[in-house]
DNA sequence: ATGACGATTTACT
DNA sequence: GTAAATCGTCATA
């Protein structure tokens, strides 16, 4: 499948976050094998105005330098002493200063699942890429890939993908940003409803009345 | 130089 | 549900 052009990324974070759902993330191994997955969950980090964003207040550091660079590049950072996070740099909406990005939070594996399982050290398909740290481990994404240009790279890039007709994309609050004040309650997370590969289900799908059986029911 | 803190995951009660 | 793991980064001194 073809890759989106630079202009695809030249939009604000909320637009890109929604636009990425269904797109395919591809990682080429040293041997040329493709590891790929469809994006099923994203979060928008709006830039200097967003308290949960690494560029909040205009902060510029060695770590977040990529966020201030051109759109369409990968911003990869390391956190909790053990996990990497993959973001895609996009345009900052109002001030035109950059510093915005979308966090890729979950993938539905579609190519190379066995290699992903090896690198993750787990076998359950639902556990391969259902979280921002998990998918980086599965696709071997680390700081070495920071600032990679997804438009031109032959190591990490994006391709157009299908959005199945039964997918319902919903929005809710972001995960793990509870100390971001009013920004913690903004609905800046996008995910496919009831998709088995998302990291955490939306509250609207979780808080179900007690039902002892696994019966499905309409919402 | 030092201390506090993660855009998380996993195991365990 | 709670807690531990684990270390680069950043603000402060």
PDB file of C-alpha atoms (C1' of nucleotides) in Angstrom:
ATOM      1  CA  UNK A   1       0.000   0.000   0.000  1.00  0.00           C
ATOM      2  CA  UNK A   2       1.190   3.544  -0.692  1.00  0.00           C
ATOM      3  CA  UNK A   3       2.364   5.933   1.960  1.00  0.00           C
ATOM      4  CA  UNK A   4       0.650   9.175   2.797  1.00  0.00           C
ATOM      5  CA  UNK A   5       2.527  12.290   1.643  1.00  0.00           C
ATOM      6  CA  UNK A   6       3.950  14.962   3.916  1.00  0.00           C
ATOM      7  CA  UNK A   7       0.702  16.963   3.782  1.00  0.00           C
ATOM      8  CA  UNK A   8      -1.088  14.100   5.534  1.00  0.00           C
ATOM      9  CA  UNK A   9       0.748  15.052   8.717  1.00  0.00           C
ATOM     10  CA  UNK A  10       0.495  18.805   8.300  1.00  0.00           C
ATOM     11  CA  UNK A  11      -2.659  19.112  10.398  1.00  0.00           C
ATOM     12  CA  UNK A  12      -3.379  19.705  14.076  1.00  0.00           C
ATOM     13  CA  UNK A  13      -3.060  16.821  16.539  1.00  0.00           C
ATOM     14  CA  UNK A  14      -6.786  16.179  16.907  1.00  0.00           C
ATOM     15  CA  UNK A  15      -7.208  15.855  13.159  1.00  0.00           C
ATOM     16  CA  UNK A  16      -4.223  13.543  12.840  1.00  0.00           C
ATOM     17  CA  UNK A  17      -5.252  11.431  15.820  1.00  0.00           C
ATOM     18  CA  UNK A  18      -8.581  10.663  14.169  1.00  0.00           C
ATOM     19  CA  UNK A  19      -6.993  10.290  10.743  1.00  0.00           C
ATOM     20  CA  UNK A  20      -4.471   7.695  11.954  1.00  0.00           C
ATOM     21  CA  UNK A  21      -7.113   5.199  13.053  1.00  0.00           C
ATOM     22  CA  UNK A  22      -7.051   2.411  10.474  1.00  0.00           C
ATOM     23  CA  UNK A  23      -3.691   3.415   9.012  1.00  0.00           C
ATOM     24  CA  UNK A  24      -0.953   0.789   8.968  1.00  0.00           C
ATOM     25  CA  UNK A  25       2.332   1.214  10.811  1.00  0.00           C
ATOM     26  CA  UNK A  26       5.198  -0.700   9.208  1.00  0.00           C
ATOM     27  CA  UNK A  27       8.571  -1.574  10.707  1.00  0.00           C
ATOM     28  CA  UNK A  28      11.211  -3.233   8.518  1.00  0.00           C
ATOM     29  CA  UNK A  29      13.627  -5.543  10.293  1.00  0.00           C
ATOM     30  CA  UNK A  30      17.305  -5.778   9.418  1.00  0.00           C
ATOM     31  CA  UNK A  31      16.527  -8.762   7.222  1.00  0.00           C
ATOM     32  CA  UNK A  32      13.809  -6.840   5.428  1.00  0.00           C
ATOM     33  CA  UNK A  33      10.900  -8.585   7.090  1.00  0.00           C
ATOM     34  CA  UNK A  34       7.811  -6.435   7.571  1.00  0.00           C
ATOM     35  CA  UNK A  35       6.241  -6.058  10.980  1.00  0.00           C
ATOM     36  CA  UNK A  36       2.942  -4.260  10.566  1.00  0.00           C
ATOM     37  CA  UNK A  37      -0.216  -3.382  12.424  1.00  0.00           C
ATOM     38  CA  UNK A  38      -3.342  -1.323  11.960  1.00  0.00           C
ATOM     39  CA  UNK A  39      -3.641   1.594  14.339  1.00  0.00           C
ATOM     40  CA  UNK A  40      -6.680   1.193  16.603  1.00  0.00           C
ATOM     41  CA  UNK A  41      -5.935   3.768  19.315  1.00  0.00           C
ATOM     42  CA  UNK A  42      -4.302   7.216  19.405  1.00  0.00           C
ATOM     43  CA  UNK A  43      -3.996  10.275  21.622  1.00  0.00           C
ATOM     44  CA  UNK A  44      -3.553  13.914  20.636  1.00  0.00           C
ATOM     45  CA  UNK A  45      -0.995  16.101  22.424  1.00  0.00           C
ATOM     46  CA  UNK A  46      -1.817  19.620  21.377  1.00  0.00           C
ATOM     47  CA  UNK A  47       1.451  21.475  21.934  1.00  0.00           C
ATOM     48  CA  UNK A  48       2.564  24.304  24.254  1.00  0.00           C
ATOM     49  CA  UNK A  49      -0.972  24.984  25.486  1.00  0.00           C
ATOM     50  CA  UNK A  50      -1.471  21.360  26.570  1.00  0.00           C
ATOM     51  CA  UNK A  51      -0.307  20.690  30.119  1.00  0.00           C
ATOM     52  CA  UNK A  52       0.045  16.957  29.449  1.00  0.00           C
ATOM     53  CA  UNK A  53       2.284  17.574  26.431  1.00  0.00           C
ATOM     54  CA  UNK A  54       6.077  17.440  26.608  1.00  0.00           C
ATOM     55  CA  UNK A  55       6.234  20.872  24.975  1.00  0.00           C
ATOM     56  CA  UNK A  56       3.908  22.473  27.524  1.00  0.00           C
ATOM     57  CA  UNK A  57       4.760  26.102  28.103  1.00  0.00           C
ATOM     58  CA  UNK A  58       7.125  26.080  25.144  1.00  0.00           C
ATOM     59  CA  UNK A  59       9.543  23.688  26.789  1.00  0.00           C
ATOM     60  CA  UNK A  60      12.430  22.758  24.529  1.00  0.00           C
ATOM     61  CA  UNK A  61      14.847  20.074  25.700  1.00  0.00           C
ATOM     62  CA  UNK A  62      17.225  17.600  24.169  1.00  0.00           C
ATOM     63  CA  UNK A  63      14.674  14.853  24.574  1.00  0.00           C
ATOM     64  CA  UNK A  64      11.744  16.595  22.914  1.00  0.00           C
ATOM     65  CA  UNK A  65      13.714  18.298  20.121  1.00  0.00           C
ATOM     66  CA  UNK A  66      11.979  16.182  17.485  1.00  0.00           C
ATOM     67  CA  UNK A  67       8.592  17.556  18.498  1.00  0.00           C
ATOM     68  CA  UNK A  68       9.763  20.991  17.387  1.00  0.00           C
ATOM     69  CA  UNK A  69      10.923  19.705  14.034  1.00  0.00           C
ATOM     70  CA  UNK A  70       9.143  18.994  10.758  1.00  0.00           C
ATOM     71  CA  UNK A  71       5.820  17.157  10.622  1.00  0.00           C
ATOM     72  CA  UNK A  72       5.732  13.479   9.692  1.00  0.00           C
ATOM     73  CA  UNK A  73       8.704  12.506  11.833  1.00  0.00           C
ATOM     74  CA  UNK A  74       8.619   9.963  14.651  1.00  0.00           C
ATOM     75  CA  UNK A  75       9.091  11.284  18.177  1.00  0.00           C
ATOM     76  CA  UNK A  76      10.217   8.340  20.307  1.00  0.00           C
ATOM     77  CA  UNK A  77      10.921   8.768  23.993  1.00  0.00           C
ATOM     78  CA  UNK A  78      11.800   6.542  26.922  1.00  0.00           C
ATOM     79  CA  UNK A  79       9.898   6.531  30.210  1.00  0.00           C
ATOM     80  CA  UNK A  80       9.406   4.635  33.465  1.00  0.00           C
ATOM     81  CA  UNK A  81      12.929   3.325  33.062  1.00  0.00           C
ATOM     82  CA  UNK A  82      11.743   0.619  30.689  1.00  0.00           C
ATOM     83  CA  UNK A  83       9.222   1.686  28.057  1.00  0.00           C
ATOM     84  CA  UNK A  84       9.402   3.516  24.755  1.00  0.00           C
ATOM     85  CA  UNK A  85       6.548   5.570  23.309  1.00  0.00           C
ATOM     86  CA  UNK A  86       5.958   6.324  19.633  1.00  0.00           C
ATOM     87  CA  UNK A  87       4.514   9.658  18.552  1.00  0.00           C
ATOM     88  CA  UNK A  88       4.050  11.279  15.170  1.00  0.00           C
ATOM     89  CA  UNK A  89       4.847  14.972  14.907  1.00  0.00           C
ATOM     90  CA  UNK A  90       2.152  17.168  13.422  1.00  0.00           C
ATOM     91  CA  UNK A  91       1.199  20.838  13.146  1.00  0.00           C
ATOM     92  CA  UNK A  92       0.381  22.991  16.144  1.00  0.00           C
ATOM     93  CA  UNK A  93      -3.022  24.577  15.563  1.00  0.00           C
ATOM     94  CA  UNK A  94      -2.949  28.174  16.682  1.00  0.00           C
ATOM     95  CA  UNK A  95       0.517  29.557  17.224  1.00  0.00           C
ATOM     96  CA  UNK A  96       2.284  27.852  14.337  1.00  0.00           C
ATOM     97  CA  UNK A  97       5.255  27.083  16.544  1.00  0.00           C
ATOM     98  CA  UNK A  98       5.165  23.314  16.301  1.00  0.00           C
ATOM     99  CA  UNK A  99       5.448  21.103  19.333  1.00  0.00           C
ATOM    100  CA  UNK A 100       2.384  18.928  18.782  1.00  0.00           C
ATOM    101  CA  UNK A 101       2.184  15.187  18.196  1.00  0.00           C
ATOM    102  CA  UNK A 102      -0.023  12.116  18.257  1.00  0.00           C
ATOM    103  CA  UNK A 103       0.792   9.142  20.480  1.00  0.00           C
ATOM    104  CA  UNK A 104       0.232   5.742  18.856  1.00  0.00           C
ATOM    105  CA  UNK A 105      -1.277   3.646  21.650  1.00  0.00           C
ATOM    106  CA  UNK A 106      -2.345   0.342  20.105  1.00  0.00           C
ATOM    107  CA  UNK A 107      -2.145  -1.741  16.941  1.00  0.00           C
ATOM    108  CA  UNK A 108      -3.939  -4.726  15.537  1.00  0.00           C
ATOM    109  CA  UNK A 109      -1.031  -6.933  14.352  1.00  0.00           C
ATOM    110  CA  UNK A 110      -1.354  -7.860  10.671  1.00  0.00           C
ATOM    111  CA  UNK A 111       2.149  -8.926   9.597  1.00  0.00           C
ATOM    112  CA  UNK A 112       4.951 -10.594  11.519  1.00  0.00           C
ATOM    113  CA  UNK A 113       2.971 -11.462  14.634  1.00  0.00           C
ATOM    114  CA  UNK A 114       5.260 -14.369  15.474  1.00  0.00           C
ATOM    115  CA  UNK A 115       8.302 -12.091  15.495  1.00  0.00           C
ATOM    116  CA  UNK A 116       6.393  -9.587  17.601  1.00  0.00           C
ATOM    117  CA  UNK A 117       5.598 -12.373  20.069  1.00  0.00           C
ATOM    118  CA  UNK A 118       9.274 -13.275  20.272  1.00  0.00           C
ATOM    119  CA  UNK A 119      10.299  -9.704  20.967  1.00  0.00           C
ATOM    120  CA  UNK A 120       7.528  -9.259  23.499  1.00  0.00           C
ATOM    121  CA  UNK A 121       8.125 -12.526  25.270  1.00  0.00           C
ATOM    122  CA  UNK A 122       4.422 -13.324  25.195  1.00  0.00           C
ATOM    123  CA  UNK A 123       2.180 -15.311  22.877  1.00  0.00           C
ATOM    124  CA  UNK A 124      -1.343 -13.998  23.404  1.00  0.00           C
ATOM    125  CA  UNK A 125      -2.162 -11.999  20.248  1.00  0.00           C
ATOM    126  CA  UNK A 126      -4.138  -9.460  22.256  1.00  0.00           C
ATOM    127  CA  UNK A 127      -1.066  -8.723  24.333  1.00  0.00           C
ATOM    128  CA  UNK A 128       1.315  -7.984  21.458  1.00  0.00           C
ATOM    129  CA  UNK A 129       0.529  -4.361  20.642  1.00  0.00           C
ATOM    130  CA  UNK A 130      -2.286  -3.342  23.019  1.00  0.00           C
ATOM    131  CA  UNK A 131      -0.456  -0.449  24.634  1.00  0.00           C
ATOM    132  CA  UNK A 132       2.069   2.251  23.719  1.00  0.00           C
ATOM    133  CA  UNK A 133       4.972   0.482  25.416  1.00  0.00           C
ATOM    134  CA  UNK A 134       3.947  -2.930  24.154  1.00  0.00           C
ATOM    135  CA  UNK A 135       3.827  -1.953  20.513  1.00  0.00           C
ATOM    136  CA  UNK A 136       7.263  -0.346  20.697  1.00  0.00           C
ATOM    137  CA  UNK A 137       8.689  -3.523  22.177  1.00  0.00           C
ATOM    138  CA  UNK A 138       6.899  -5.655  19.568  1.00  0.00           C
ATOM    139  CA  UNK A 139       8.181  -3.559  16.655  1.00  0.00           C
ATOM    140  CA  UNK A 140      11.574  -2.886  18.279  1.00  0.00           C
ATOM    141  CA  UNK A 141      11.067   0.847  18.317  1.00  0.00           C
ATOM    142  CA  UNK A 142      13.441   2.773  20.577  1.00  0.00           C
ATOM    143  CA  UNK A 143      15.283   6.059  20.755  1.00  0.00           C
ATOM    144  CA  UNK A 144      17.431   5.011  17.811  1.00  0.00           C
ATOM    145  CA  UNK A 145      14.331   5.664  15.696  1.00  0.00           C
ATOM    146  CA  UNK A 146      13.649   9.079  17.174  1.00  0.00           C
ATOM    147  CA  UNK A 147      13.330  11.754  14.479  1.00  0.00           C
ATOM    148  CA  UNK A 148      12.871   9.125  11.752  1.00  0.00           C
ATOM    149  CA  UNK A 149      11.037  10.648   8.783  1.00  0.00           C
ATOM    150  CA  UNK A 150       7.991   8.467   8.140  1.00  0.00           C
ATOM    151  CA  UNK A 151       7.631   9.931   4.645  1.00  0.00           C
ATOM    152  CA  UNK A 152      11.031   8.752   3.431  1.00  0.00           C
ATOM    153  CA  UNK A 153      12.327   6.132   5.894  1.00  0.00           C
ATOM    154  CA  UNK A 154      12.811   2.516   4.857  1.00  0.00           C
ATOM    155  CA  UNK A 155      12.846   1.421   8.498  1.00  0.00           C
ATOM    156  CA  UNK A 156       9.640   2.861   9.919  1.00  0.00           C
ATOM    157  CA  UNK A 157       6.745   4.320   8.005  1.00  0.00           C
ATOM    158  CA  UNK A 158       2.979   4.543   7.571  1.00  0.00           C
ATOM    159  CA  UNK A 159       0.744   3.168   4.830  1.00  0.00           C
ATOM    160  CA  UNK A 160      -2.882   3.701   3.963  1.00  0.00           C
ATOM    161  CA  UNK A 161      -5.132   1.000   5.389  1.00  0.00           C
ATOM    162  CA  UNK A 162      -8.750  -0.050   5.489  1.00  0.00           C
ATOM    163  CA  UNK A 163     -11.264   0.913   8.102  1.00  0.00           C
ATOM    164  CA  UNK A 164     -13.658  -2.027   8.311  1.00  0.00           C
ATOM    165  CA  UNK A 165     -17.313  -1.078   7.993  1.00  0.00           C
ATOM    166  CA  UNK A 166     -18.127  -2.356  11.464  1.00  0.00           C
ATOM    167  CA  UNK A 167     -15.551  -0.150  13.162  1.00  0.00           C
ATOM    168  CA  UNK A 168     -16.929   2.585  15.352  1.00  0.00           C
ATOM    169  CA  UNK A 169     -14.356   5.204  16.253  1.00  0.00           C
ATOM    170  CA  UNK A 170     -15.077   6.858  19.580  1.00  0.00           C
ATOM    171  CA  UNK A 171     -13.381   9.554  21.681  1.00  0.00           C
ATOM    172  CA  UNK A 172     -12.670   9.659  25.392  1.00  0.00           C
ATOM    173  CA  UNK A 173     -10.181  11.058  27.888  1.00  0.00           C
ATOM    174  CA  UNK A 174      -6.477  10.316  27.660  1.00  0.00           C
ATOM    175  CA  UNK A 175      -4.780   7.655  29.768  1.00  0.00           C
ATOM    176  CA  UNK A 176      -2.191   8.392  32.453  1.00  0.00           C
ATOM    177  CA  UNK A 177      -2.430  12.178  32.437  1.00  0.00           C
ATOM    178  CA  UNK A 178      -4.508  12.636  35.585  1.00  0.00           C
ATOM    179  CA  UNK A 179      -2.228  15.361  36.903  1.00  0.00           C
ATOM    180  CA  UNK A 180      -2.734  17.600  33.885  1.00  0.00           C
ATOM    181  CA  UNK A 181      -5.521  19.587  35.506  1.00  0.00           C
ATOM    182  CA  UNK A 182      -8.308  20.582  33.159  1.00  0.00           C
ATOM    183  CA  UNK A 183      -6.436  18.968  30.287  1.00  0.00           C
ATOM    184  CA  UNK A 184      -6.948  15.560  31.882  1.00  0.00           C
ATOM    185  CA  UNK A 185     -10.667  15.717  31.187  1.00  0.00           C
ATOM    186  CA  UNK A 186     -10.454  16.696  27.528  1.00  0.00           C
ATOM    187  CA  UNK A 187     -11.514  13.935  25.167  1.00  0.00           C
ATOM    188  CA  UNK A 188      -8.283  13.663  23.208  1.00  0.00           C
ATOM    189  CA  UNK A 189      -8.107   9.878  22.867  1.00  0.00           C
ATOM    190  CA  UNK A 190      -9.442   8.051  19.829  1.00  0.00           C
ATOM    191  CA  UNK A 191     -10.080   4.311  19.663  1.00  0.00           C
ATOM    192  CA  UNK A 192     -12.114   1.671  17.912  1.00  0.00           C
ATOM    193  CA  UNK A 193     -15.026   0.682  20.088  1.00  0.00           C
ATOM    194  CA  UNK A 194     -14.885  -2.853  21.492  1.00  0.00           C
ATOM    195  CA  UNK A 195     -11.741  -3.630  19.520  1.00  0.00           C
ATOM    196  CA  UNK A 196      -9.770  -6.497  21.120  1.00  0.00           C
ATOM    197  CA  UNK A 197      -6.413  -4.789  20.577  1.00  0.00           C
ATOM    198  CA  UNK A 198      -6.984  -1.463  22.333  1.00  0.00           C
ATOM    199  CA  UNK A 199      -5.063  -0.852  25.577  1.00  0.00           C
ATOM    200  CA  UNK A 200      -7.943   0.168  27.831  1.00  0.00           C
ATOM    201  CA  UNK A 201     -11.597   0.235  26.903  1.00  0.00           C
ATOM    202  CA  UNK A 202     -13.436   3.536  27.106  1.00  0.00           C
ATOM    203  CA  UNK A 203     -15.422   4.081  30.291  1.00  0.00           C
ATOM    204  CA  UNK A 204     -18.567   4.204  28.192  1.00  0.00           C
ATOM    205  CA  UNK A 205     -17.941   0.581  27.176  1.00  0.00           C
ATOM    206  CA  UNK A 206     -16.711  -0.658  30.533  1.00  0.00           C
ATOM    207  CA  UNK A 207     -19.249   0.429  33.131  1.00  0.00           C
ATOM    208  CA  UNK A 208     -21.782  -2.274  32.399  1.00  0.00           C
ATOM    209  CA  UNK A 209     -24.307  -3.528  34.911  1.00  0.00           C
ATOM    210  CA  UNK A 210     -23.467  -6.905  36.379  1.00  0.00           C
ATOM    211  CA  UNK A 211     -24.049  -9.652  33.868  1.00  0.00           C
ATOM    212  CA  UNK A 212     -22.840 -13.086  34.889  1.00  0.00           C
ATOM    213  CA  UNK A 213     -22.804 -14.468  31.376  1.00  0.00           C
ATOM    214  CA  UNK A 214     -20.745 -13.187  28.503  1.00  0.00           C
ATOM    215  CA  UNK A 215     -23.835 -12.242  26.569  1.00  0.00           C
ATOM    216  CA  UNK A 216     -23.619  -9.343  24.172  1.00  0.00           C
ATOM    217  CA  UNK A 217     -26.158  -6.613  24.238  1.00  0.00           C
ATOM    218  CA  UNK A 218     -26.892  -3.440  22.372  1.00  0.00           C
ATOM    219  CA  UNK A 219     -25.682  -0.114  23.663  1.00  0.00           C
TER     220      UNK A 219
ATOM    221  C1'  DA B   1      25.516  16.632  41.899  1.00  0.00           C
ATOM    222  C1'  DT B   2      21.096  15.265  43.405  1.00  0.00           C
ATOM    223  C1'  DG B   3      16.267  14.051  43.804  1.00  0.00           C
ATOM    224  C1'  DA B   4      11.727  13.492  41.938  1.00  0.00           C
ATOM    225  C1'  DC B   5       9.123  11.839  38.369  1.00  0.00           C
ATOM    226  C1'  DG B   6       6.997   9.591  34.735  1.00  0.00           C
ATOM    227  C1'  DA B   7       1.857   9.820  27.927  1.00  0.00           C
ATOM    228  C1'  DT B   8       3.480   1.934  31.503  1.00  0.00           C
ATOM    229  C1'  DT B   9       3.444  -2.924  32.261  1.00  0.00           C
ATOM    230  C1'  DT B  10       3.316  -6.821  34.976  1.00  0.00           C
ATOM    231  C1'  DA B  11       2.536  -9.639  38.797  1.00  0.00           C
ATOM    232  C1'  DC B  12       0.133 -10.342  42.737  1.00  0.00           C
ATOM    233  C1'  DT B  13      -3.744  -9.930  46.722  1.00  0.00           C
TER     234       DT B  13
ATOM    235  C1'  DG C   1      -7.962  -3.570  43.260  1.00  0.00           C
ATOM    236  C1'  DT C   2      -2.413  -2.265  44.684  1.00  0.00           C
ATOM    237  C1'  DA C   3       2.588  -2.298  44.137  1.00  0.00           C
ATOM    238  C1'  DA C   4       7.055  -2.977  42.182  1.00  0.00           C
ATOM    239  C1'  DA C   5      10.175  -2.553  38.477  1.00  0.00           C
ATOM    240  C1'  DT C   6      13.800   0.691  36.689  1.00  0.00           C
ATOM    241  C1'  DC C   7      16.524   4.676  34.656  1.00  0.00           C
ATOM    242  C1'  DG C   8      16.807   8.753  31.487  1.00  0.00           C
ATOM    243  C1'  DT C   9      15.486  13.354  31.869  1.00  0.00           C
ATOM    244  C1'  DC C  10      14.853  17.694  33.925  1.00  0.00           C
ATOM    245  C1'  DA C  11      14.643  21.245  37.407  1.00  0.00           C
ATOM    246  C1'  DT C  12      17.065  22.867  41.237  1.00  0.00           C
ATOM    247  C1'  DA C  13      21.323  23.864  43.643  1.00  0.00           C
TER     248       DA C  13
END
